[in-house]
PDB file of C-alpha atoms in Angstrom:
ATOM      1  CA  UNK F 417      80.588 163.534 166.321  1.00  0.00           C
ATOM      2  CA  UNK F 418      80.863 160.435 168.466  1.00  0.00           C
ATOM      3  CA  UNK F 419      79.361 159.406 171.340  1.00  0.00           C
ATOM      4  CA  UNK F 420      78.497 163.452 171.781  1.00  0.00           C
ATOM      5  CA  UNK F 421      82.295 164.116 171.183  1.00  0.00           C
ATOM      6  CA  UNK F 422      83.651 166.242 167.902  1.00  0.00           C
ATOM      7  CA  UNK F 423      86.102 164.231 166.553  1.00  0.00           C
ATOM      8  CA  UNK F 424      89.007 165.489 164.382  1.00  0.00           C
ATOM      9  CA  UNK F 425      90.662 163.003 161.613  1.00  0.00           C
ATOM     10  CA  UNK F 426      93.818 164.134 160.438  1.00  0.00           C
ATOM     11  CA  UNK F 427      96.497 162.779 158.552  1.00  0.00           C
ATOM     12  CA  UNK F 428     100.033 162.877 159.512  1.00  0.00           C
ATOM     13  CA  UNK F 429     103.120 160.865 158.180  1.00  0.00           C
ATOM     14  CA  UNK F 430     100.273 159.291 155.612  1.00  0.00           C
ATOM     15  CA  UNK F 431      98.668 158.091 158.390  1.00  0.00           C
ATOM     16  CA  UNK F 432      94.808 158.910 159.768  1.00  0.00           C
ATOM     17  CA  UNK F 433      94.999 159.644 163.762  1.00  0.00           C
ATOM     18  CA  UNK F 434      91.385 160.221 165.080  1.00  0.00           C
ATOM     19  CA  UNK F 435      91.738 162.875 167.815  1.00  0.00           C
ATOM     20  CA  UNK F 436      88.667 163.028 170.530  1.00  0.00           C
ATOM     21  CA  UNK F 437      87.900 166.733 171.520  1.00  0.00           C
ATOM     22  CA  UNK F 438      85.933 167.586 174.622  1.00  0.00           C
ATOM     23  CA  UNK F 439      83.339 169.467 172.981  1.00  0.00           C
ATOM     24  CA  UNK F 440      80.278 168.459 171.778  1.00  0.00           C
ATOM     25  CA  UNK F 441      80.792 170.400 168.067  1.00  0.00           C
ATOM     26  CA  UNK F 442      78.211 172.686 168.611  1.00  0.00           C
ATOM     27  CA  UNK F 443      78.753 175.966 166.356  1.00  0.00           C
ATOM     28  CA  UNK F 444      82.483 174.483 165.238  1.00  0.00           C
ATOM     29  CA  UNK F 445      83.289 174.648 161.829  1.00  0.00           C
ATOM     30  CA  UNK F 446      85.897 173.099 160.159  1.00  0.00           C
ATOM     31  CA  UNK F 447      85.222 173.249 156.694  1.00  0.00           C
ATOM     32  CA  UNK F 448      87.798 174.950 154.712  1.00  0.00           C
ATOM     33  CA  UNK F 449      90.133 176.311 157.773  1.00  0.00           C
ATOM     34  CA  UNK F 450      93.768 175.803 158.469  1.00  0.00           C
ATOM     35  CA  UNK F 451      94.216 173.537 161.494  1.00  0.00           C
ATOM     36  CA  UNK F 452      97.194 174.150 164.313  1.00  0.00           C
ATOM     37  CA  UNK F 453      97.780 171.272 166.723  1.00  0.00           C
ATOM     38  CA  UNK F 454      99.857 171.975 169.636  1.00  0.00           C
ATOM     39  CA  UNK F 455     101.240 169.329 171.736  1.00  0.00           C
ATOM     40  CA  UNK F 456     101.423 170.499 175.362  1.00  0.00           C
ATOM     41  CA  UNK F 457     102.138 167.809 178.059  1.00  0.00           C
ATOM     42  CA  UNK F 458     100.526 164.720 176.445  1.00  0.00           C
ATOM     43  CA  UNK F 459      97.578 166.894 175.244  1.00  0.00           C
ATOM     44  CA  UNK F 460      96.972 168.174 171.559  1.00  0.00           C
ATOM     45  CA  UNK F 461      94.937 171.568 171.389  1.00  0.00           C
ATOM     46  CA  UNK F 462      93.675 172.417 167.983  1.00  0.00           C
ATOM     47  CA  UNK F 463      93.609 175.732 166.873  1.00  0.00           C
ATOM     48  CA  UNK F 464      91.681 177.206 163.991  1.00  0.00           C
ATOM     49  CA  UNK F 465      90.364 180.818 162.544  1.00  0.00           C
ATOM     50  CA  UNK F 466      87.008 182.341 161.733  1.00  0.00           C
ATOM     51  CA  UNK F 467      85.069 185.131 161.230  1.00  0.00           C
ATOM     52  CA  UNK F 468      83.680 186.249 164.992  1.00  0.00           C
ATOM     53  CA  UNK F 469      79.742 187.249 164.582  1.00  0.00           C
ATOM     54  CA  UNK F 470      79.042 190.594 165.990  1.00  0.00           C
ATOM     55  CA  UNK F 471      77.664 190.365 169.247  1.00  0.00           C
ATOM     56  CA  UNK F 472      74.583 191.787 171.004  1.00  0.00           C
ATOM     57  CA  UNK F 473      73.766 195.077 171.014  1.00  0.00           C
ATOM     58  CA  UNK F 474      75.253 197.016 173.351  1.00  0.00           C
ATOM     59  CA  UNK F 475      73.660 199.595 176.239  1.00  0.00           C
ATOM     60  CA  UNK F 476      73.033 203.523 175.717  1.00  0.00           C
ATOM     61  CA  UNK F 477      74.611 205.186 178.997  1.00  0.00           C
ATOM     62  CA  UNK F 478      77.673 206.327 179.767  1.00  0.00           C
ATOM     63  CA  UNK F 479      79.776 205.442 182.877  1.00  0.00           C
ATOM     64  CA  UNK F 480      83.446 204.921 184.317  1.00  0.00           C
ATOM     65  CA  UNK F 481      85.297 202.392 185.779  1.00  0.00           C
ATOM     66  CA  UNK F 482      87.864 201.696 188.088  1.00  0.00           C
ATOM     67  CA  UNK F 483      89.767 198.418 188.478  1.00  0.00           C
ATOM     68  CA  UNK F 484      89.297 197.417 191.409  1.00  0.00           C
ATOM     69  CA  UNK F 485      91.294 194.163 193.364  1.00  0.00           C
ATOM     70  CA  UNK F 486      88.827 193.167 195.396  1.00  0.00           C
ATOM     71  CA  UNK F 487      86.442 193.306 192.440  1.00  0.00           C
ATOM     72  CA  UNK F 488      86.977 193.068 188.973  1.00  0.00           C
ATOM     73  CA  UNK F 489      85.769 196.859 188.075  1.00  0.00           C
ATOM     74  CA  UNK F 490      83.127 199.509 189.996  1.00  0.00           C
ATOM     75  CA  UNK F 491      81.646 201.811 187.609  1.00  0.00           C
ATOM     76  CA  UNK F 492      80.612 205.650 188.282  1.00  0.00           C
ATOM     77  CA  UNK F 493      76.914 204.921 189.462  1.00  0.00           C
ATOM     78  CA  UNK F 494      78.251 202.551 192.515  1.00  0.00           C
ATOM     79  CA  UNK F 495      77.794 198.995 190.642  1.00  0.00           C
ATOM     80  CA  UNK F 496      80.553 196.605 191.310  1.00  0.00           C
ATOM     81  CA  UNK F 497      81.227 193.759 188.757  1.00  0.00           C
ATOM     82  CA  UNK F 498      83.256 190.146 189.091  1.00  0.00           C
ATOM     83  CA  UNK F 499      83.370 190.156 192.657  1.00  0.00           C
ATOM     84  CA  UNK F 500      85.340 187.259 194.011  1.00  0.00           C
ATOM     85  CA  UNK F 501      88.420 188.862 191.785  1.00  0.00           C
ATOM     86  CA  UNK F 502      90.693 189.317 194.140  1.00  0.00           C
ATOM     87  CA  UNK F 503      89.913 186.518 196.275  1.00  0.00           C
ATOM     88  CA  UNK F 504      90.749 184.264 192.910  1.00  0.00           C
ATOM     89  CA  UNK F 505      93.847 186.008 192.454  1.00  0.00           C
ATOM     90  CA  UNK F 506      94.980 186.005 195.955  1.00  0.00           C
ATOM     91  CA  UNK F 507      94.295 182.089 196.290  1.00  0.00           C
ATOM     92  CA  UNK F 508      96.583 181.698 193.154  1.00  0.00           C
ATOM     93  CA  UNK F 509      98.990 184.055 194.362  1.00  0.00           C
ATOM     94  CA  UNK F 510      99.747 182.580 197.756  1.00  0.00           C
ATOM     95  CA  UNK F 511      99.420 179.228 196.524  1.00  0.00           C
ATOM     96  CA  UNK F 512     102.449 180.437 193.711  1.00  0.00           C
ATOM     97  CA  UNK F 513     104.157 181.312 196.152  1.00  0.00           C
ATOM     98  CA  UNK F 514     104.604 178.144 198.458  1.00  0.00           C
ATOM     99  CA  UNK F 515     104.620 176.078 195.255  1.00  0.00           C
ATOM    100  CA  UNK F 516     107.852 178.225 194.172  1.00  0.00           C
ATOM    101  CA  UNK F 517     109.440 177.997 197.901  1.00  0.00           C
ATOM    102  CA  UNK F 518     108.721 174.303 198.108  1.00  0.00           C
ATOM    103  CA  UNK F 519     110.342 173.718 194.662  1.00  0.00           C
ATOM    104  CA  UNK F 520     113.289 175.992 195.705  1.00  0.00           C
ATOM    105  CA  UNK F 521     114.149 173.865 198.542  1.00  0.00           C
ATOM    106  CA  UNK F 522     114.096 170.198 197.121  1.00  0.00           C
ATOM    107  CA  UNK F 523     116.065 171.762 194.417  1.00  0.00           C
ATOM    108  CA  UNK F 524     118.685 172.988 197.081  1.00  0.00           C
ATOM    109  CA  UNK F 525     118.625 169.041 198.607  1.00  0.00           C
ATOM    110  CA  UNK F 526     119.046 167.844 194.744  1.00  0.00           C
ATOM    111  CA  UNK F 527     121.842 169.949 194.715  1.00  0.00           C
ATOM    112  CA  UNK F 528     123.881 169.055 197.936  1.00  0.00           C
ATOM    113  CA  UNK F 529     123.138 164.904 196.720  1.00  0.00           C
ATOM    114  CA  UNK F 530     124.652 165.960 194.016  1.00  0.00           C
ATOM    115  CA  UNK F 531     127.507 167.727 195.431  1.00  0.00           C
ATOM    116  CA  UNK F 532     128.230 165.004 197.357  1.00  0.00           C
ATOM    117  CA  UNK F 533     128.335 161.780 195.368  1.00  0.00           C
ATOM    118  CA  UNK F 534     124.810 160.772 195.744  1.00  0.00           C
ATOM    119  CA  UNK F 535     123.583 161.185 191.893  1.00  0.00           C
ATOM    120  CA  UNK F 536     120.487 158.403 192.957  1.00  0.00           C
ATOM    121  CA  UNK F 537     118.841 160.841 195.168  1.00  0.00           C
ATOM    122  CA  UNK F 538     119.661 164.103 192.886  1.00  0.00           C
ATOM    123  CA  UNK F 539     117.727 162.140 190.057  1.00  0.00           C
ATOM    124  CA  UNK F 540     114.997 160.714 191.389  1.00  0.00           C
ATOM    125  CA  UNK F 541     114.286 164.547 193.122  1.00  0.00           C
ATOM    126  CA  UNK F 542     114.499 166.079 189.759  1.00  0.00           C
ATOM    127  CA  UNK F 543     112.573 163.449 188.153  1.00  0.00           C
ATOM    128  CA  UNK F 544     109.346 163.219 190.485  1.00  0.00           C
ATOM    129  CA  UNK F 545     109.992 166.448 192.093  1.00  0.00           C
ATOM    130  CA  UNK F 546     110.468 168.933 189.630  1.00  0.00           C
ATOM    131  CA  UNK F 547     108.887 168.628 186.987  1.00  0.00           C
ATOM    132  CA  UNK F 548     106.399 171.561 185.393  1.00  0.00           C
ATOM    133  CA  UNK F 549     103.370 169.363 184.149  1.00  0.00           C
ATOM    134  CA  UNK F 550     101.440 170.066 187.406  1.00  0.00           C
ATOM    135  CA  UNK F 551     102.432 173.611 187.898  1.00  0.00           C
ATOM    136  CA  UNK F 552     101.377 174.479 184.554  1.00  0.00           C
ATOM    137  CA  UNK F 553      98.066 172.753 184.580  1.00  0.00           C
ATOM    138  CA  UNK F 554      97.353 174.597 187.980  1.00  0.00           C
ATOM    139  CA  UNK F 555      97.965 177.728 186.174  1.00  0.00           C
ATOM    140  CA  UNK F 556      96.126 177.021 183.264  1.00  0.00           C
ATOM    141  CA  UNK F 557      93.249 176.242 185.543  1.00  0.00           C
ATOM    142  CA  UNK F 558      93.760 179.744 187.278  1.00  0.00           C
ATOM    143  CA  UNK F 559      93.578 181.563 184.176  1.00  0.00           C
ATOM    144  CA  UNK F 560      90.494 179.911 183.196  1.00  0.00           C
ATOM    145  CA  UNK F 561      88.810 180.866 186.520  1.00  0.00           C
ATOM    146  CA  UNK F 562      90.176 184.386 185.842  1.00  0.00           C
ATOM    147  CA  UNK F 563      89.213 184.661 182.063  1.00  0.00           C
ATOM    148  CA  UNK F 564      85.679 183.544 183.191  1.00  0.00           C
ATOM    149  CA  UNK F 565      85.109 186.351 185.674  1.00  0.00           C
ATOM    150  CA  UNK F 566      86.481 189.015 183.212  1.00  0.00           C
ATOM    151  CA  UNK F 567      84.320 188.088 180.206  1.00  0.00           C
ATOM    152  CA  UNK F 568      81.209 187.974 182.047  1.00  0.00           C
ATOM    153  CA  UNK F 569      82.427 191.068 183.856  1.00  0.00           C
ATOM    154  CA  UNK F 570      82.946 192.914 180.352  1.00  0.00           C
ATOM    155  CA  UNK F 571      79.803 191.535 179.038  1.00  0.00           C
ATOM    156  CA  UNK F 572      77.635 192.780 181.677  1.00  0.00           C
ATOM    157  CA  UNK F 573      78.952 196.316 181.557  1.00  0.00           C
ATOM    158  CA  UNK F 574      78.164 196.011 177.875  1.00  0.00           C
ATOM    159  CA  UNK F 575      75.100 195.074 178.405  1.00  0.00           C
ATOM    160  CA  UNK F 576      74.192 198.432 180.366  1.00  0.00           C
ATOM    161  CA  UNK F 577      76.574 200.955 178.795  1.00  0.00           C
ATOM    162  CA  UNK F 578      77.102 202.422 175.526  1.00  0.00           C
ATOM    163  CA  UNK F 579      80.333 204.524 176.411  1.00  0.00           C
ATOM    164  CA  UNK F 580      82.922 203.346 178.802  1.00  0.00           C
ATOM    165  CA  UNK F 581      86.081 205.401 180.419  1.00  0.00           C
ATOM    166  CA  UNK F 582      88.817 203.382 181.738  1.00  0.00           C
ATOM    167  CA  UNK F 583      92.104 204.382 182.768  1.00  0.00           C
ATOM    168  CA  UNK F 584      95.525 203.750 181.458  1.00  0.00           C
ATOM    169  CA  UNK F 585      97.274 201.348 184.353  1.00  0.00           C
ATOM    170  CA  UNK F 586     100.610 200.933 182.553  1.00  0.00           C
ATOM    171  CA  UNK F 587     102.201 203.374 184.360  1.00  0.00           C
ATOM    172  CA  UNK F 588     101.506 202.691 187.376  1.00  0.00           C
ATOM    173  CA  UNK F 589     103.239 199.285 187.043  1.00  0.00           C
ATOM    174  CA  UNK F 590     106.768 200.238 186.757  1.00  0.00           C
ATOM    175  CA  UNK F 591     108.649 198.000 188.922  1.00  0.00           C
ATOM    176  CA  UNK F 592     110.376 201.492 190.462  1.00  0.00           C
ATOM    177  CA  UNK F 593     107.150 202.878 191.682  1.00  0.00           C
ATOM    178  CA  UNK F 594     106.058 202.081 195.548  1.00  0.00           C
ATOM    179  CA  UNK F 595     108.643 199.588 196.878  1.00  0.00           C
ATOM    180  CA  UNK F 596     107.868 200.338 200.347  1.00  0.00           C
ATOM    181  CA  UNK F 597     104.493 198.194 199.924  1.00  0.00           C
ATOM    182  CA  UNK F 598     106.293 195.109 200.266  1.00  0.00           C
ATOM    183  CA  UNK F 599     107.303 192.043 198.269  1.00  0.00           C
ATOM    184  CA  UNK F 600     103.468 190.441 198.581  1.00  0.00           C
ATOM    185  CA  UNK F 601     101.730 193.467 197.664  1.00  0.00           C
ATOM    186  CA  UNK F 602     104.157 193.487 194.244  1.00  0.00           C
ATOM    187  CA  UNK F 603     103.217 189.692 193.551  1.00  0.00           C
ATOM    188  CA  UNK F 604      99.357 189.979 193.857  1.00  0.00           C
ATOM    189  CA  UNK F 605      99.479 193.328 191.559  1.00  0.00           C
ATOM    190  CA  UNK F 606     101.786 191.813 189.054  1.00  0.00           C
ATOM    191  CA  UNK F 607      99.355 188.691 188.688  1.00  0.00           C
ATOM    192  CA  UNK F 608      96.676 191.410 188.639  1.00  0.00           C
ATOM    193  CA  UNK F 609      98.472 193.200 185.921  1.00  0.00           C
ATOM    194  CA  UNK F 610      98.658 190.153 183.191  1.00  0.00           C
ATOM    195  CA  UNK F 611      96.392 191.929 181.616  1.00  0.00           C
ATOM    196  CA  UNK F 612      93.683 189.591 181.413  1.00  0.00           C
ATOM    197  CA  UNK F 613      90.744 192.002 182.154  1.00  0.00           C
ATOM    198  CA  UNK F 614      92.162 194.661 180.091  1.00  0.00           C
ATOM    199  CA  UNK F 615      92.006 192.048 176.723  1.00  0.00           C
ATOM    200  CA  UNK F 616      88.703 190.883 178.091  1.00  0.00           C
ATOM    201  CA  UNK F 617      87.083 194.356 178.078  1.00  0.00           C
ATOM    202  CA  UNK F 618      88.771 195.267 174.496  1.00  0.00           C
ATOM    203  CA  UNK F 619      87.904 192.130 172.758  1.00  0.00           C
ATOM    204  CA  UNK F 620      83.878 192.501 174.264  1.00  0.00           C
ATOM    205  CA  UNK F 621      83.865 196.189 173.547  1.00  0.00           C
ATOM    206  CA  UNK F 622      84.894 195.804 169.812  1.00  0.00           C
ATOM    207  CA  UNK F 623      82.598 193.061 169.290  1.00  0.00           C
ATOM    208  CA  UNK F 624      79.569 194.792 170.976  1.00  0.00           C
ATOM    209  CA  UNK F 625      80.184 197.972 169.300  1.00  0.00           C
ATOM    210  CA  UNK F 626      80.923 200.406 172.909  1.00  0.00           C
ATOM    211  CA  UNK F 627      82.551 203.168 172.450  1.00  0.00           C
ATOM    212  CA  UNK F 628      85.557 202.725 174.571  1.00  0.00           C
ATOM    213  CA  UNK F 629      88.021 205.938 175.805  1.00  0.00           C
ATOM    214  CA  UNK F 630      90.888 205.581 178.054  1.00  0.00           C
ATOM    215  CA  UNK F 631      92.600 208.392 180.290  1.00  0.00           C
ATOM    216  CA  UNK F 632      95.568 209.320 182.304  1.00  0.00           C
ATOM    217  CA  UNK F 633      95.228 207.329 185.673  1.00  0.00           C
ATOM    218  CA  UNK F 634      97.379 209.710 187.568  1.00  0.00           C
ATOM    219  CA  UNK F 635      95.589 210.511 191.241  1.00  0.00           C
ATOM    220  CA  UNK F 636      92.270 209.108 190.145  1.00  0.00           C
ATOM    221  CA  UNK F 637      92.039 206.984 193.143  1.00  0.00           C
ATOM    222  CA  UNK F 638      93.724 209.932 195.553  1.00  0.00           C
ATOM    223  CA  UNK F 639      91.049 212.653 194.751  1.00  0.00           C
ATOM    224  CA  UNK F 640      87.928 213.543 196.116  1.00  0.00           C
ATOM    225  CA  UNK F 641      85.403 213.252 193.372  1.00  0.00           C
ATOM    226  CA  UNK F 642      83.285 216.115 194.300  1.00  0.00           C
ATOM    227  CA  UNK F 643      85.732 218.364 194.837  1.00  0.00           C
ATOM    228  CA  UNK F 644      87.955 217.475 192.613  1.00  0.00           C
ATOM    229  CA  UNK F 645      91.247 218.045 194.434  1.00  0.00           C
ATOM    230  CA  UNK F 646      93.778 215.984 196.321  1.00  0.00           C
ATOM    231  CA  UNK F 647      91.864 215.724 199.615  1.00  0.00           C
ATOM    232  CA  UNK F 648      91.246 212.602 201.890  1.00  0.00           C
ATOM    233  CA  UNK F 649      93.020 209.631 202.613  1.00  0.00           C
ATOM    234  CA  UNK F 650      92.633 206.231 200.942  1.00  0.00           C
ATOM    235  CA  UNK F 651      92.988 203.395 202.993  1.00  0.00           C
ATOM    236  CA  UNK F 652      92.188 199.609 201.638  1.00  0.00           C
ATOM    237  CA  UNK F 653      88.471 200.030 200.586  1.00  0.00           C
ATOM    238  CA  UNK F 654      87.640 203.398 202.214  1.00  0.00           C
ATOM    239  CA  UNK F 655      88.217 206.838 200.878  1.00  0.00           C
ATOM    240  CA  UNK F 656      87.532 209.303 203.956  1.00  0.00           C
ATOM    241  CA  UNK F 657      87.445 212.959 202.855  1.00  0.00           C
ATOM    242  CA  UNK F 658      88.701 215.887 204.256  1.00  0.00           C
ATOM    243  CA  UNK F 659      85.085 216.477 205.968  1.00  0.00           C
ATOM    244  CA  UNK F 660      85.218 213.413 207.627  1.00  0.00           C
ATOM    245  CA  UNK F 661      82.792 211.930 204.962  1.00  0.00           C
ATOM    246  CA  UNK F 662      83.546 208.294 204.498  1.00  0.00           C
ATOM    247  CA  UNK F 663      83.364 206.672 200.757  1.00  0.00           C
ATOM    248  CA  UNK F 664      84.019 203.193 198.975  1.00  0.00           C
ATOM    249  CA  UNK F 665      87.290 204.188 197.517  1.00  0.00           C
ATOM    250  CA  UNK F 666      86.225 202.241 194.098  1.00  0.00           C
ATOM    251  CA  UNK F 667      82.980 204.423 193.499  1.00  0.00           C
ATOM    252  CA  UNK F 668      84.923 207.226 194.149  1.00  0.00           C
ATOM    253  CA  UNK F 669      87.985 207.036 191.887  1.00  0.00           C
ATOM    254  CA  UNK F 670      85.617 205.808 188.973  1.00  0.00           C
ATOM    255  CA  UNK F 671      83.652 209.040 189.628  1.00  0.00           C
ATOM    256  CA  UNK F 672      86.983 210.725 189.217  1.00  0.00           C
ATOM    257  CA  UNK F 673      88.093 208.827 186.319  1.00  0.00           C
ATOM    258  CA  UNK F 674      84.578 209.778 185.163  1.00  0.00           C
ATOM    259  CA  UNK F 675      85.229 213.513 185.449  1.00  0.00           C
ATOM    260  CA  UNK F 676      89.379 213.108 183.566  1.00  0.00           C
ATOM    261  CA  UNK F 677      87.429 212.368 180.305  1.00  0.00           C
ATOM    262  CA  UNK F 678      85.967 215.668 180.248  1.00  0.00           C
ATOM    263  CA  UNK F 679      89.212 217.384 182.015  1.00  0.00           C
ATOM    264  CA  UNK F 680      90.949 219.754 179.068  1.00  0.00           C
ATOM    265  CA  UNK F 681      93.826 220.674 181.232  1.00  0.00           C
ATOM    266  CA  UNK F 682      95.006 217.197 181.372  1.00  0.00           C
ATOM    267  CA  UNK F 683      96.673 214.889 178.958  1.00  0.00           C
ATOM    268  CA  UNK F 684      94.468 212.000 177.333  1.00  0.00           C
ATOM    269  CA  UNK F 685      96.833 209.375 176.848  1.00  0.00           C
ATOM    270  CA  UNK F 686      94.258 207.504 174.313  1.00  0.00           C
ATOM    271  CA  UNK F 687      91.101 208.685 172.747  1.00  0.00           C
ATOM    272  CA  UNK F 688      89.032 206.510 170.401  1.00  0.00           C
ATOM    273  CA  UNK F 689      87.156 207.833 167.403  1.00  0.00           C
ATOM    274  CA  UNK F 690      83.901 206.064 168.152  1.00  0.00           C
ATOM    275  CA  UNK F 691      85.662 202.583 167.949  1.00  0.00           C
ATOM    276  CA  UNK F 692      88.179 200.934 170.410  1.00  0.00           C
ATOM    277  CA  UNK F 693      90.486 198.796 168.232  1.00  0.00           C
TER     278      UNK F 693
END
């Protein structure tokens, strides 16, 4: 450690290259491991295994969840976890988007110098104008934002539960199903769907020791939890039954997803044995 920095010495080529992290050290051991540096845009990341401590113990209810967009997950008694999800993922989204669009276009002005003689202007577009160090440090800044809210999402529901119920989501990300929500709708889901939550929950479930059960997802957020049937409308946040009776459409599908688990007439697509791995 210098000057509160771990430093790594390595030899390469029979040489000795110091290379400054930006940690401090604390709880890093290197004794005895296999190193992996990756060089990624000027910048080395070291890489290196060991045996992850079991975590905490974990909480003694039971409850359901439903991923949300708005918010990371709402579980079966009404609490609502990582909120500020979807605004993160929306800011990234749109901001994707008219990164993309912009880098279309001077790539269609690159092309037309090109096209006509002018190789100067092509190159010096291509050079300062598209290149991918920028765009992929924005969205390596995005994920971070977005791996921070899930962990701290999964830890908390660890933290008061010893079962969890998800739902399977796979399915309902086929790139055939609901067109007719639009091209925007698509991109914010499909940035939803990366799956980062999903690994977040697994990897803090295992650790923790929650039991962890997932069901079929099919018309969890379309039926009315009490009843139990396909009645109501779902619009945005708001689940309005057929009484007129107005719900948050989150509390109500976990409810639902809630009441699958214990559903024998319908398919579990995944059950645990005690242990999520």
């Amino acid at each position: 450690v210098v000057n509160g920095r771990l430093v790594v010495s390595v030899r390469i080529c029979r040489r000795w290259i110091d290379l400054t992290t930006n940690t401090t050290g604390k709880n890093v051991k290197l004794a005895r491991s296999n190193l992996r540096l990756i060089l990624e845009h000027g910048m080395i990341r070291i890489c290196y295994g060991f045996d992850k401590p079991k975590g905490r113990p974990c909480g003694k209810g039971e409850a359901a969840v439903d991923k949300g967009y708005t918010e990371a997950v709402v579980d079966s008694n009404g609490r609502h976890y990582g909120e500020g999800f979807g605004t993160v993922m929306t800011e990234y989204s749109d901001r994707v988007t008219e990164l993309v669009r912009n880098r279309n276009k001077l790539k269609a002005i690159a092309d037309k110098a090109e096209a006509k003689g002018d190789l100067e202007k092509a190159k010096r577009i291509r050079e300062n104008n598209l290149g991918s160090v920028k765009f992929d440090r924005f969205c390596l800044r995005f994920r971070h934002r977005i791996s921070d809210i899930a962990y701290k999402t999964a830890h908390l529901l660890a933290d008061n539960y010893g079962h969890m119920i998800s739902e399977d989501l796979t399915w309902a990300m086929s790139p055939n199903r609901g067109r007719e929500k639009g091209k925007r709708f698509h991109r914010l889901m499909n940035s939803w769907a990366k799956g980062i939550l999903a690994d977040a929950l697994n990897s803090v479930f295992l650790q923790r020791g929650v039991e962890h059960d997932i069901v079929n997802a099919a018309f969890t957020s379309q039926i009315d939890h009490r009843t139990g049937l396909l009645q109501g409308t779902r619009n945005g946040d708001r689940f309005t039954g057929i009484d007129g009776v107005v719900m948050q459409a989150d509390e109500n599908a976990a409810k639902c997803v809630l009441a699958r688990f214990y559903d024998t007439e319908i398919t579990i697509l995944v059950r645990s044995n005690h242990t999520f791995g």
